[in-house]
Amino acid sequence: MKYRGGLAALVIVAAVASAGCSTSVSGSAGPGLTPVDLPSLKVGAYSPEPTGYDAEISTPGELRLVEARRMLNYLVHPSDIDSDITVLTDVELFFDGEQMVTSDTFPQQYRPAAVDNNLIAGAYVSRINGDLRHRKKLIISVLRFPTEAAGRKATQEFDQITNADPGRHPIPIENRPDARASSADDITAISFVSHGPYVILANAAVPEPNQRSLSSVIGKTIDQQLARLDQQQPTPLDDVLDLPTDPDSIMRRALPKAKDYSDPFIFDHDFGPYEPSGQLHFERNPVEIGKAFEESGVDLVGRRAGVIYRTRDLAAAFHLQNVLVKAGKNDEELAPPPGLPDVRCLKLDSSDPSRSYDDLCAVVYGRYVAVVISKAPYSARSDPALYQRAAAQYAILAKSE
């Protein structure tokens, strides 16, 4: 028998045994938990067994992506600057200048500044508010170069390229004479500032022309980002291979990538362990979920084909699950997978911008919450593989203990 959750779990197991049932049980203290027969779960082509995770690092780009993922943990959240700016439009990780300008984030004209100064790694997030008539935007990116001199030179060149467009004028940033900020219309402004080997980009937009508002947003972003960077040290590239790729087996507990390429995402650049601050960049509702992370004691996240959150305990896991599957205005709750009544599923009104999914299920087992995803076909309400992934993910967690 498989069970979890201490004394209450033992009570459930005893009750099942006295009734003459032979089943694998996932019982524990907490509301709504029911016994689960692991062998009966329909997992389709997915393996219900934990699988070891060994990050593939065979190229310089893959090595640098490890550092880029670590940098995401220190990237400021746009919603921390303005709580209205919560709608995710993009999250990107960079491993060199060529890839930076082919990622549909930076324009091609920035290529020389990134390539010639040997961009090592970068992290990028873009969010907007939900009001089309009063649009706000904030893009924040941190780019790492090999030396402080290279960072200063890249900052100067990024700014020169930006201001090659006619009609732009400087935007003064209070108490930040080193911040190179400019605008063409006082609605959108772009700023670059160097800090050691790093270049900080802040690209802000306000609803109507207001130079003071732009300056305030950019100044606040720079202040917070500098403070975050001062909390960490760049990892020497020679030491990147010494970083743990699967701390506390968090990645082993996550559903692996489908062998038949049926996952809705193409790349696995974001695979790896994260601090909660790094994972928060991918979330749909960063303000609510950030609060839930704190309330649930989330201290480690693993991003694979399934995303695993480690919480304080079972009650905290169910609290986090409730927030992760909170339906938006036009979202729709889906029925749970067969045999897994405690799993919560959701159909999203719009696709996730980072992984292109519109269906998700949140699985709870012990102190862990796991989210699996799929892309619904045009001819169906949902993807049958979603429930198979949820079943396989549940079995993996049950067998990981």
GROMACS .gro file of C-alpha atoms in nm:
model
  401
    1MET     CA    1   0.000   0.000   0.000
    2LYS     CA    2   0.104   0.358  -0.075
    3TYR     CA    3  -0.005   0.618   0.175
    4ARG     CA    4   0.096   0.952   0.318
    5GLY     CA    5   0.011   1.193   0.593
    6GLY     CA    6   0.079   1.027   0.929
    7LEU     CA    7  -0.191   0.910   1.171
    8ALA     CA    8  -0.490   1.005   0.959
    9ALA     CA    9  -0.342   0.814   0.666
   10LEU     CA   10  -0.304   0.505   0.884
   11VAL     CA   11  -0.670   0.533   0.987
   12ILE     CA   12  -0.775   0.539   0.620
   13VAL     CA   13  -0.552   0.243   0.540
   14ALA     CA   14  -0.695   0.047   0.832
   15ALA     CA   15  -1.049   0.126   0.721
   16VAL     CA   16  -0.977   0.008   0.368
   17ALA     CA   17  -0.816  -0.311   0.494
   18SER     CA   18  -1.107  -0.389   0.727
   19ALA     CA   19  -1.347  -0.351   0.434
   20GLY     CA   20  -1.157  -0.621   0.249
   21CYS     CA   21  -1.026  -0.383  -0.020
   22SER     CA   22  -0.686  -0.425  -0.180
   23THR     CA   23  -0.581  -0.086  -0.311
   24SER     CA   24  -0.297   0.163  -0.317
   25VAL     CA   25  -0.400   0.447  -0.093
   26SER     CA   26  -0.319   0.816  -0.099
   27GLY     CA   27  -0.481   0.915   0.229
   28SER     CA   28  -0.387   1.196   0.461
   29ALA     CA   29  -0.520   1.456   0.699
   30GLY     CA   30  -0.716   1.722   0.520
   31PRO     CA   31  -1.047   1.770   0.341
   32GLY     CA   32  -1.155   1.582   0.032
   33LEU     CA   33  -0.885   1.316   0.024
   34THR     CA   34  -0.989   0.978  -0.111
   35PRO     CA   35  -0.810   0.645  -0.161
   36VAL     CA   36  -0.633   0.605  -0.496
   37ASP     CA   37  -0.570   0.275  -0.671
   38LEU     CA   38  -0.238   0.342  -0.843
   39PRO     CA   39  -0.243   0.040  -1.078
   40SER     CA   40  -0.582   0.146  -1.217
   41LEU     CA   41  -0.471   0.494  -1.318
   42LYS     CA   42  -0.475   0.552  -1.693
   43VAL     CA   43  -0.135   0.698  -1.775
   44GLY     CA   44  -0.131   0.633  -2.150
   45ALA     CA   45   0.220   0.647  -2.294
   46TYR     CA   46   0.360   0.825  -1.988
   47SER     CA   47   0.576   0.641  -1.740
   48PRO     CA   48   0.432   0.640  -1.386
   49GLU     CA   49   0.781   0.599  -1.238
   50PRO     CA   50   1.018   0.865  -1.107
   51THR     CA   51   1.301   0.936  -1.350
   52GLY     CA   52   1.640   1.079  -1.273
   53TYR     CA   53   1.717   1.424  -1.406
   54ASP     CA   54   2.055   1.503  -1.555
   55ALA     CA   55   2.060   1.842  -1.725
   56GLU     CA   56   2.213   1.808  -2.070
   57ILE     CA   57   2.515   2.038  -2.085
   58SER     CA   58   2.711   1.962  -2.398
   59THR     CA   59   2.741   2.309  -2.556
   60PRO     CA   60   2.850   2.653  -2.430
   61GLY     CA   61   2.490   2.773  -2.472
   62GLU     CA   62   2.352   2.499  -2.247
   63LEU     CA   63   2.617   2.582  -1.987
   64ARG     CA   64   2.525   2.950  -1.995
   65LEU     CA   65   2.153   2.873  -1.969
   66VAL     CA   66   2.217   2.727  -1.624
   67GLU     CA   67   2.339   3.071  -1.515
   68ALA     CA   68   2.050   3.242  -1.698
   69ARG     CA   69   1.799   3.033  -1.504
   70ARG     CA   70   1.973   3.124  -1.179
   71MET     CA   71   1.959   3.492  -1.277
   72LEU     CA   72   1.582   3.469  -1.319
   73ASN     CA   73   1.560   3.419  -0.941
   74TYR     CA   74   1.698   3.773  -0.898
   75LEU     CA   75   1.497   3.947  -1.168
   76VAL     CA   76   1.250   4.201  -1.030
   77HIS     CA   77   0.881   4.123  -1.082
   78PRO     CA   78   0.693   4.394  -1.275
   79SER     CA   79   0.400   4.356  -1.034
   80ASP     CA   80   0.634   4.461  -0.751
   81ILE     CA   81   0.681   4.792  -0.931
   82ASP     CA   82   0.313   4.840  -1.021
   83SER     CA   83   0.054   4.594  -0.888
   84ASP     CA   84  -0.162   4.657  -1.197
   85ILE     CA   85   0.103   4.511  -1.429
   86THR     CA   86   0.025   4.140  -1.395
   87VAL     CA   87  -0.055   4.002  -1.743
   88LEU     CA   88   0.238   3.795  -1.868
   89THR     CA   89   0.346   3.849  -2.227
   90ASP     CA   90   0.689   3.683  -2.228
   91VAL     CA   91   0.966   3.523  -2.024
   92GLU     CA   92   1.298   3.457  -2.194
   93LEU     CA   93   1.642   3.326  -2.107
   94PHE     CA   94   1.948   3.422  -2.314
   95PHE     CA   95   2.278   3.240  -2.364
   96ASP     CA   96   2.448   3.471  -2.617
   97GLY     CA   97   2.390   3.782  -2.824
   98GLU     CA   98   2.278   3.601  -3.138
   99GLN     CA   99   2.006   3.413  -2.953
  100MET     CA  100   1.900   3.730  -2.771
  101VAL     CA  101   1.804   3.907  -3.094
  102THR     CA  102   1.639   3.602  -3.253
  103SER     CA  103   1.411   3.546  -2.953
  104ASP     CA  104   1.156   3.810  -3.062
  105THR     CA  105   1.239   4.017  -2.755
  106PHE     CA  106   1.523   4.249  -2.858
  107PRO     CA  107   1.535   4.408  -3.204
  108GLN     CA  108   1.809   4.314  -3.448
  109GLN     CA  109   1.977   4.653  -3.421
  110TYR     CA  110   2.091   4.561  -3.068
  111ARG     CA  111   2.291   4.266  -3.202
  112PRO     CA  112   2.633   4.440  -3.222
  113ALA     CA  113   2.616   4.564  -2.863
  114ALA     CA  114   2.533   4.215  -2.736
  115VAL     CA  115   2.757   4.009  -2.964
  116ASP     CA  116   3.065   4.232  -2.971
  117ASN     CA  117   3.069   4.258  -2.593
  118ASN     CA  118   3.019   3.881  -2.554
  119LEU     CA  119   2.688   3.854  -2.374
  120ILE     CA  120   2.714   3.554  -2.140
  121ALA     CA  121   2.360   3.512  -2.009
  122GLY     CA  122   2.040   3.703  -1.957
  123ALA     CA  123   1.689   3.690  -1.815
  124TYR     CA  124   1.388   3.885  -1.942
  125VAL     CA  125   1.025   3.932  -1.840
  126SER     CA  126   0.749   4.139  -1.997
  127ARG     CA  127   0.407   4.213  -1.846
  128ILE     CA  128   0.121   4.453  -1.914
  129ASN     CA  129  -0.193   4.553  -1.727
  130GLY     CA  130  -0.535   4.423  -1.820
  131ASP     CA  131  -0.684   4.752  -1.935
  132LEU     CA  132  -0.649   4.802  -2.309
  133ARG     CA  133  -0.777   5.161  -2.292
  134HIS     CA  134  -0.522   5.259  -2.028
  135ARG     CA  135  -0.226   5.043  -2.121
  136LYS     CA  136   0.070   5.000  -1.891
  137LYS     CA  137   0.378   4.794  -1.973
  138LEU     CA  138   0.699   4.702  -1.800
  139ILE     CA  139   0.983   4.496  -1.945
  140ILE     CA  140   1.274   4.416  -1.716
  141SER     CA  141   1.589   4.239  -1.831
  142VAL     CA  142   1.928   4.172  -1.675
  143LEU     CA  143   2.215   4.089  -1.911
  144ARG     CA  144   2.548   3.955  -1.789
  145PHE     CA  145   2.875   4.035  -1.966
  146PRO     CA  146   3.222   3.893  -1.892
  147THR     CA  147   3.363   4.203  -1.721
  148GLU     CA  148   3.255   4.532  -1.568
  149ALA     CA  149   3.420   4.715  -1.858
  150ALA     CA  150   3.222   4.509  -2.110
  151GLY     CA  151   2.902   4.586  -1.921
  152ARG     CA  152   2.969   4.962  -1.929
  153LYS     CA  153   3.055   4.951  -2.299
  154ALA     CA  154   2.742   4.749  -2.381
  155THR     CA  155   2.527   4.998  -2.187
  156GLN     CA  156   2.670   5.288  -2.385
  157GLU     CA  157   2.619   5.108  -2.716
  158PHE     CA  158   2.263   4.996  -2.636
  159ASP     CA  159   2.178   5.357  -2.557
  160GLN     CA  160   2.345   5.490  -2.872
  161ILE     CA  161   2.157   5.240  -3.089
  162THR     CA  162   1.827   5.329  -2.919
  163ASN     CA  163   1.877   5.701  -2.974
  164ALA     CA  164   1.975   5.661  -3.338
  165ASP     CA  165   1.601   5.691  -3.405
  166PRO     CA  166   1.517   6.059  -3.468
  167GLY     CA  167   1.293   6.245  -3.231
  168ARG     CA  168   1.400   6.077  -2.907
  169HIS     CA  169   1.487   6.286  -2.604
  170PRO     CA  170   1.642   6.204  -2.264
  171ILE     CA  171   1.428   6.118  -1.964
  172PRO     CA  172   1.602   6.221  -1.640
  173ILE     CA  173   1.586   5.958  -1.364
  174GLU     CA  174   1.595   6.109  -1.015
  175ASN     CA  175   1.909   6.018  -0.819
  176ARG     CA  176   2.027   5.805  -1.112
  177PRO     CA  177   2.256   6.013  -1.333
  178ASP     CA  178   2.412   5.691  -1.463
  179ALA     CA  179   2.078   5.567  -1.603
  180ARG     CA  180   2.054   5.626  -1.977
  181ALA     CA  181   1.680   5.672  -2.039
  182SER     CA  182   1.504   5.815  -2.343
  183SER     CA  183   1.163   5.844  -2.504
  184ALA     CA  184   1.008   5.951  -2.832
  185ASP     CA  185   0.659   6.030  -2.702
  186ASP     CA  186   0.671   6.036  -2.318
  187ILE     CA  187   0.443   5.730  -2.324
  188THR     CA  188   0.715   5.466  -2.362
  189ALA     CA  189   1.072   5.496  -2.238
  190ILE     CA  190   1.377   5.272  -2.253
  191SER     CA  191   1.658   5.283  -2.001
  192PHE     CA  192   1.994   5.110  -1.962
  193VAL     CA  193   2.223   5.116  -1.660
  194SER     CA  194   2.535   4.913  -1.588
  195HIS     CA  195   2.616   4.749  -1.255
  196GLY     CA  196   2.936   4.550  -1.242
  197PRO     CA  197   2.923   4.299  -1.529
  198TYR     CA  198   2.546   4.344  -1.560
  199VAL     CA  199   2.332   4.566  -1.778
  200ILE     CA  200   1.981   4.642  -1.651
  201LEU     CA  201   1.713   4.721  -1.908
  202ALA     CA  202   1.384   4.883  -1.809
  203ASN     CA  203   1.126   4.946  -2.081
  204ALA     CA  204   0.813   5.114  -1.942
  205ALA     CA  205   0.488   5.245  -2.085
  206VAL     CA  206   0.220   5.461  -1.920
  207PRO     CA  207  -0.137   5.525  -2.039
  208GLU     CA  208  -0.079   5.882  -2.158
  209PRO     CA  209   0.219   6.116  -2.207
  210ASN     CA  210   0.372   6.175  -1.867
  211GLN     CA  211   0.747   6.209  -1.838
  212ARG     CA  212   0.733   6.221  -1.458
  213SER     CA  213   0.543   5.891  -1.438
  214LEU     CA  214   0.787   5.722  -1.676
  215SER     CA  215   1.081   5.847  -1.474
  216SER     CA  216   0.922   5.722  -1.152
  217VAL     CA  217   0.856   5.371  -1.287
  218ILE     CA  218   1.205   5.336  -1.434
  219GLY     CA  219   1.373   5.476  -1.123
  220LYS     CA  220   1.185   5.237  -0.895
  221THR     CA  221   1.268   4.944  -1.124
  222ILE     CA  222   1.638   5.026  -1.128
  223ASP     CA  223   1.653   5.072  -0.750
  224GLN     CA  224   1.489   4.737  -0.682
  225GLN     CA  225   1.691   4.554  -0.947
  226LEU     CA  226   2.020   4.689  -0.815
  227ALA     CA  227   1.925   4.572  -0.465
  228ARG     CA  228   1.843   4.224  -0.599
  229LEU     CA  229   2.174   4.198  -0.785
  230ASP     CA  230   2.365   4.299  -0.475
  231GLN     CA  231   2.220   3.993  -0.298
  232GLN     CA  232   2.404   3.750  -0.526
  233GLN     CA  233   2.732   3.690  -0.705
  234PRO     CA  234   2.779   3.588  -1.069
  235THR     CA  235   2.865   3.221  -1.100
  236PRO     CA  236   3.204   3.174  -1.272
  237LEU     CA  237   3.138   2.970  -1.586
  238ASP     CA  238   3.399   2.717  -1.475
  239ASP     CA  239   3.187   2.656  -1.163
  240VAL     CA  240   2.848   2.621  -1.332
  241LEU     CA  241   2.885   2.243  -1.362
  242ASP     CA  242   2.923   2.225  -0.984
  243LEU     CA  243   2.574   2.370  -0.927
  244PRO     CA  244   2.317   2.108  -0.820
  245THR     CA  245   2.089   2.013  -1.109
  246ASP     CA  246   1.836   1.829  -0.891
  247PRO     CA  247   1.839   1.965  -0.534
  248ASP     CA  248   1.645   1.744  -0.292
  249SER     CA  249   1.527   1.535  -0.592
  250ILE     CA  250   1.274   1.801  -0.691
  251MET     CA  251   1.330   1.733  -1.063
  252ARG     CA  252   1.307   1.356  -1.015
  253ARG     CA  253   0.953   1.409  -0.887
  254ALA     CA  254   0.843   1.600  -1.198
  255LEU     CA  255   0.681   1.455  -1.509
  256PRO     CA  256   0.946   1.428  -1.783
  257LYS     CA  257   0.911   1.559  -2.135
  258ALA     CA  258   0.693   1.344  -2.363
  259LYS     CA  259   0.893   1.116  -2.591
  260ASP     CA  260   0.645   1.166  -2.876
  261TYR     CA  261   0.694   1.547  -2.879
  262SER     CA  262   0.328   1.600  -2.787
  263ASP     CA  263   0.406   1.860  -2.522
  264PRO     CA  264   0.264   2.203  -2.613
  265PHE     CA  265   0.606   2.363  -2.571
  266ILE     CA  266   0.901   2.311  -2.806
  267PHE     CA  267   1.208   2.407  -2.605
  268ASP     CA  268   1.319   2.301  -2.259
  269HIS     CA  269   1.537   2.605  -2.186
  270ASP     CA  270   1.341   2.667  -1.867
  271PHE     CA  271   1.388   2.313  -1.727
  272GLY     CA  272   1.563   2.317  -1.391
  273PRO     CA  273   1.530   2.399  -1.021
  274TYR     CA  274   1.417   2.748  -0.919
  275GLU     CA  275   1.364   2.955  -0.614
  276PRO     CA  276   1.001   3.066  -0.571
  277SER     CA  277   1.100   3.413  -0.695
  278GLY     CA  278   1.217   3.266  -1.025
  279GLN     CA  279   0.907   3.052  -1.077
  280LEU     CA  280   0.682   3.349  -1.004
  281HIS     CA  281   0.784   3.503  -1.337
  282PHE     CA  282   0.598   3.223  -1.518
  283GLU     CA  283   0.275   3.246  -1.317
  284ARG     CA  284  -0.056   3.385  -1.446
  285ASN     CA  285  -0.151   3.568  -1.125
  286PRO     CA  286   0.179   3.681  -0.972
  287VAL     CA  287   0.038   3.891  -0.688
  288GLU     CA  288  -0.198   3.621  -0.559
  289ILE     CA  289   0.041   3.334  -0.622
  290GLY     CA  290   0.333   3.520  -0.466
  291LYS     CA  291   0.124   3.563  -0.152
  292ALA     CA  292   0.026   3.193  -0.166
  293PHE     CA  293   0.394   3.096  -0.196
  294GLU     CA  294   0.463   3.278   0.129
  295GLU     CA  295   0.155   3.142   0.307
  296SER     CA  296   0.228   2.787   0.191
  297GLY     CA  297   0.598   2.798   0.269
  298VAL     CA  298   0.708   2.721  -0.087
  299ASP     CA  299   1.086   2.691  -0.078
  300LEU     CA  300   1.177   2.502  -0.397
  301VAL     CA  301   1.030   2.458  -0.745
  302GLY     CA  302   1.129   2.221  -1.024
  303ARG     CA  303   1.033   2.297  -1.384
  304ARG     CA  304   1.022   1.997  -1.615
  305ALA     CA  305   0.725   1.893  -1.830
  306GLY     CA  306   0.545   1.901  -1.494
  307VAL     CA  307   0.613   2.185  -1.250
  308ILE     CA  308   0.667   2.075  -0.888
  309TYR     CA  309   0.618   2.307  -0.590
  310ARG     CA  310   0.744   2.202  -0.247
  311THR     CA  311   0.529   2.349   0.031
  312ARG     CA  312   0.538   2.336   0.410
  313ASP     CA  313   0.292   2.048   0.456
  314LEU     CA  314  -0.023   1.888   0.316
  315ALA     CA  315  -0.259   2.166   0.424
  316ALA     CA  316  -0.027   2.422   0.264
  317ALA     CA  317  -0.018   2.215  -0.055
  318PHE     CA  318  -0.398   2.222  -0.085
  319HIS     CA  319  -0.399   2.595  -0.020
  320LEU     CA  320  -0.151   2.648  -0.302
  321GLN     CA  321  -0.348   2.419  -0.533
  322ASN     CA  322  -0.658   2.634  -0.480
  323VAL     CA  323  -0.472   2.946  -0.586
  324LEU     CA  324  -0.297   2.785  -0.884
  325VAL     CA  325  -0.629   2.671  -1.033
  326LYS     CA  326  -0.826   2.984  -0.953
  327ALA     CA  327  -1.038   3.049  -1.262
  328GLY     CA  328  -1.023   3.381  -1.440
  329LYS     CA  329  -1.327   3.558  -1.579
  330ASN     CA  330  -1.348   3.342  -1.893
  331ASP     CA  331  -1.171   3.029  -1.769
  332GLU     CA  332  -1.359   2.705  -1.708
  333GLU     CA  333  -1.313   2.435  -1.448
  334LEU     CA  334  -1.274   2.084  -1.586
  335ALA     CA  335  -1.378   1.759  -1.418
  336PRO     CA  336  -1.096   1.576  -1.238
  337PRO     CA  337  -0.925   1.278  -1.403
  338PRO     CA  338  -1.081   0.932  -1.342
  339GLY     CA  339  -0.975   0.795  -1.005
  340LEU     CA  340  -0.823   1.125  -0.889
  341PRO     CA  341  -1.104   1.333  -0.739
  342ASP     CA  342  -0.865   1.559  -0.549
  343VAL     CA  343  -0.695   1.678  -0.867
  344ARG     CA  344  -0.816   2.020  -0.988
  345CYS     CA  345  -0.819   2.105  -1.360
  346LEU     CA  346  -0.877   2.422  -1.555
  347LYS     CA  347  -0.934   2.527  -1.914
  348LEU     CA  348  -0.787   2.870  -1.983
  349ASP     CA  349  -0.950   3.127  -2.205
  350SER     CA  350  -0.612   3.218  -2.359
  351SER     CA  351  -0.290   3.025  -2.406
  352ASP     CA  352   0.004   3.064  -2.173
  353PRO     CA  353   0.269   3.278  -2.349
  354SER     CA  354   0.571   3.084  -2.225
  355ARG     CA  355   0.459   2.722  -2.280
  356SER     CA  356   0.160   2.762  -2.515
  357TYR     CA  357  -0.082   2.554  -2.305
  358ASP     CA  358  -0.450   2.622  -2.237
  359ASP     CA  359  -0.537   2.324  -2.012
  360LEU     CA  360  -0.381   2.243  -1.676
  361CYS     CA  361  -0.427   2.011  -1.379
  362ALA     CA  362  -0.287   2.062  -1.029
  363VAL     CA  363  -0.203   1.741  -0.840
  364VAL     CA  364  -0.143   1.726  -0.463
  365TYR     CA  365   0.056   1.456  -0.288
  366GLY     CA  366   0.194   1.514   0.060
  367ARG     CA  367   0.369   1.850   0.071
  368TYR     CA  368   0.402   1.865  -0.309
  369VAL     CA  369   0.183   2.030  -0.571
  370ALA     CA  370   0.245   1.942  -0.936
  371VAL     CA  371   0.100   2.121  -1.239
  372VAL     CA  372   0.075   1.938  -1.572
  373ILE     CA  373  -0.037   2.101  -1.896
  374SER     CA  374  -0.168   2.040  -2.247
  375LYS     CA  375  -0.292   2.222  -2.552
  376ALA     CA  376  -0.653   2.139  -2.638
  377PRO     CA  377  -0.706   2.044  -3.003
  378TYR     CA  378  -0.936   2.266  -3.206
  379SER     CA  379  -1.191   1.987  -3.242
  380ALA     CA  380  -1.214   1.894  -2.873
  381ARG     CA  381  -1.300   2.059  -2.544
  382SER     CA  382  -0.982   1.931  -2.385
  383ASP     CA  383  -0.681   1.713  -2.461
  384PRO     CA  384  -0.716   1.349  -2.340
  385ALA     CA  385  -0.342   1.349  -2.271
  386LEU     CA  386  -0.397   1.604  -1.992
  387TYR     CA  387  -0.563   1.344  -1.768
  388GLN     CA  388  -0.297   1.085  -1.856
  389ARG     CA  389  -0.026   1.331  -1.758
  390ALA     CA  390  -0.205   1.408  -1.431
  391ALA     CA  391  -0.235   1.035  -1.353
  392ALA     CA  392   0.130   0.971  -1.435
  393GLN     CA  393   0.238   1.272  -1.229
  394TYR     CA  394   0.037   1.150  -0.930
  395ALA     CA  395   0.192   0.804  -0.955
  396ILE     CA  396   0.541   0.954  -0.983
  397LEU     CA  397   0.490   1.155  -0.666
  398ALA     CA  398   0.346   0.854  -0.483
  399LYS     CA  399   0.648   0.642  -0.579
  400SER     CA  400   0.900   0.913  -0.503
  401GLU     CA  401   0.854   0.888  -0.128
   0.00000   0.00000   0.00000
